Amino acid sequence: MDDRNFHDARMRISRWIEEGAGLLGTVPGMLTEQERLRERLEATERASNRLLQEVNDLRRELDALQCENEGLRRERAELADVLADSLGRVLNETLPRLRAPLAPQGMPAEPSYS
């Protein structure tokens, strides 16, 4: 190897050593950043699990409320049917009496007991 090649190789090696030292200096910062990101990821996963549990709880509550609501709607419909039947009977019994001719004035009308 001649002096020129030797000198060039020596310069490259010196440059690599300097660059390597600079790169090695960034390793502690990278490790610190990696640890910070790992902690942040774990905290995010815990929050995500909490939120998922809350969503599942709310879904169960919603299902229960929808079942209760459906039951109340059925009950309301049944009550409306019973009320309509009762009112229909009352009207069917009352309307003929209301439409019956009145007795002449002074004479009591004949009571109807049906």
C-alpha positions as CSV (number, residue, x, y, z in Angstrom):
1,M,0.0,0.0,0.0
2,D,1.5,3.3,-0.9
3,D,1.5,6.4,1.3
4,R,-1.4,8.0,-0.5
5,N,-3.7,5.0,-0.1
6,F,-2.6,4.6,3.5
7,H,-3.4,8.2,4.2
8,D,-6.9,8.0,2.5
9,A,-7.7,4.8,4.5
10,R,-6.6,6.5,7.7
11,M,-8.8,9.5,6.9
12,R,-11.8,7.3,6.2
13,I,-11.2,5.4,9.4
14,S,-10.9,8.6,11.4
15,R,-14.1,9.9,9.9
16,W,-15.9,6.6,10.6
17,I,-14.7,6.8,14.2
18,E,-16.0,10.4,14.6
19,E,-19.3,9.5,12.9
20,G,-19.6,6.4,15.1
21,A,-19.0,8.4,18.2
22,G,-21.7,10.9,17.2
23,L,-24.1,8.0,16.4
24,L,-23.3,6.3,19.7
25,G,-24.1,9.6,21.5
26,T,-27.7,9.4,20.1
27,V,-28.3,5.9,21.5
28,P,-29.1,7.0,25.1
29,G,-31.6,9.6,23.8
30,M,-33.2,6.9,21.5
31,L,-33.4,4.5,24.4
32,T,-35.1,7.2,26.5
33,E,-37.5,8.0,23.7
34,Q,-38.3,4.3,23.2
35,E,-39.1,3.9,26.9
36,R,-41.3,7.0,26.9
37,L,-43.1,5.7,23.9
38,R,-43.5,2.2,25.5
39,E,-45.0,3.8,28.6
40,R,-47.3,5.9,26.5
41,L,-48.4,2.9,24.5
42,E,-49.2,1.0,27.7
43,A,-51.2,3.9,29.1
44,T,-53.1,4.1,25.8
45,E,-53.9,0.4,25.9
46,R,-55.2,0.7,29.5
47,A,-57.4,3.6,28.5
48,S,-58.6,1.7,25.4
49,N,-59.5,-1.3,27.6
50,R,-61.3,0.9,30.0
51,L,-63.3,2.5,27.2
52,L,-64.0,-0.9,25.6
53,Q,-65.4,-2.1,29.0
54,E,-67.5,1.0,29.3
55,V,-68.9,0.6,25.7
56,N,-69.8,-3.1,26.5
57,D,-71.5,-2.0,29.8
58,L,-73.4,0.7,27.9
59,R,-74.4,-1.8,25.2
60,R,-75.8,-4.2,27.9
61,E,-77.7,-1.3,29.5
62,L,-79.1,-0.2,26.1
63,D,-80.2,-3.8,25.4
64,A,-82.0,-3.9,28.8
65,L,-83.6,-0.5,28.2
66,Q,-84.8,-1.5,24.7
67,C,-86.4,-4.7,26.1
68,E,-88.1,-2.6,28.8
69,N,-89.2,-0.1,26.3
70,E,-90.6,-2.8,24.0
71,G,-92.5,-4.3,27.0
72,L,-94.0,-0.9,27.9
73,R,-95.1,-0.4,24.3
74,R,-96.8,-3.8,24.3
75,E,-98.5,-2.9,27.6
76,R,-99.6,0.5,26.2
77,A,-101.1,-1.2,23.1
78,E,-102.9,-3.7,25.3
79,L,-104.3,-0.9,27.5
80,A,-105.4,1.0,24.4
81,D,-107.3,-2.1,23.2
82,V,-109.0,-2.7,26.6
83,L,-109.9,1.0,26.8
84,A,-111.3,1.0,23.2
85,D,-113.3,-2.1,24.0
86,S,-114.7,-0.6,27.2
87,L,-115.5,2.7,25.6
88,G,-117.2,0.9,22.7
89,R,-119.4,-1.1,25.1
90,V,-120.3,2.1,27.0
91,L,-121.1,3.9,23.8
92,N,-123.1,1.0,22.5
93,E,-125.2,0.9,25.7
94,T,-125.6,4.6,26.1
95,L,-126.2,5.9,22.5
96,P,-129.6,4.0,22.1
97,R,-130.8,5.6,25.3
98,L,-129.7,9.0,24.2
99,R,-131.4,8.6,20.8
100,A,-134.7,7.3,22.2
101,P,-137.6,9.7,22.0
102,L,-138.3,11.7,25.0
103,A,-141.5,11.0,26.9
104,P,-144.1,13.8,26.7
105,Q,-143.6,16.6,29.1
106,G,-144.8,15.9,32.6
107,M,-144.7,12.1,32.1
108,P,-141.8,10.2,33.4
109,A,-139.9,8.2,30.8
110,E,-139.8,4.5,31.3
111,P,-136.5,3.4,32.8
112,S,-134.5,0.9,30.8
113,Y,-132.6,-1.7,32.8
114,S,-130.4,-3.6,30.4
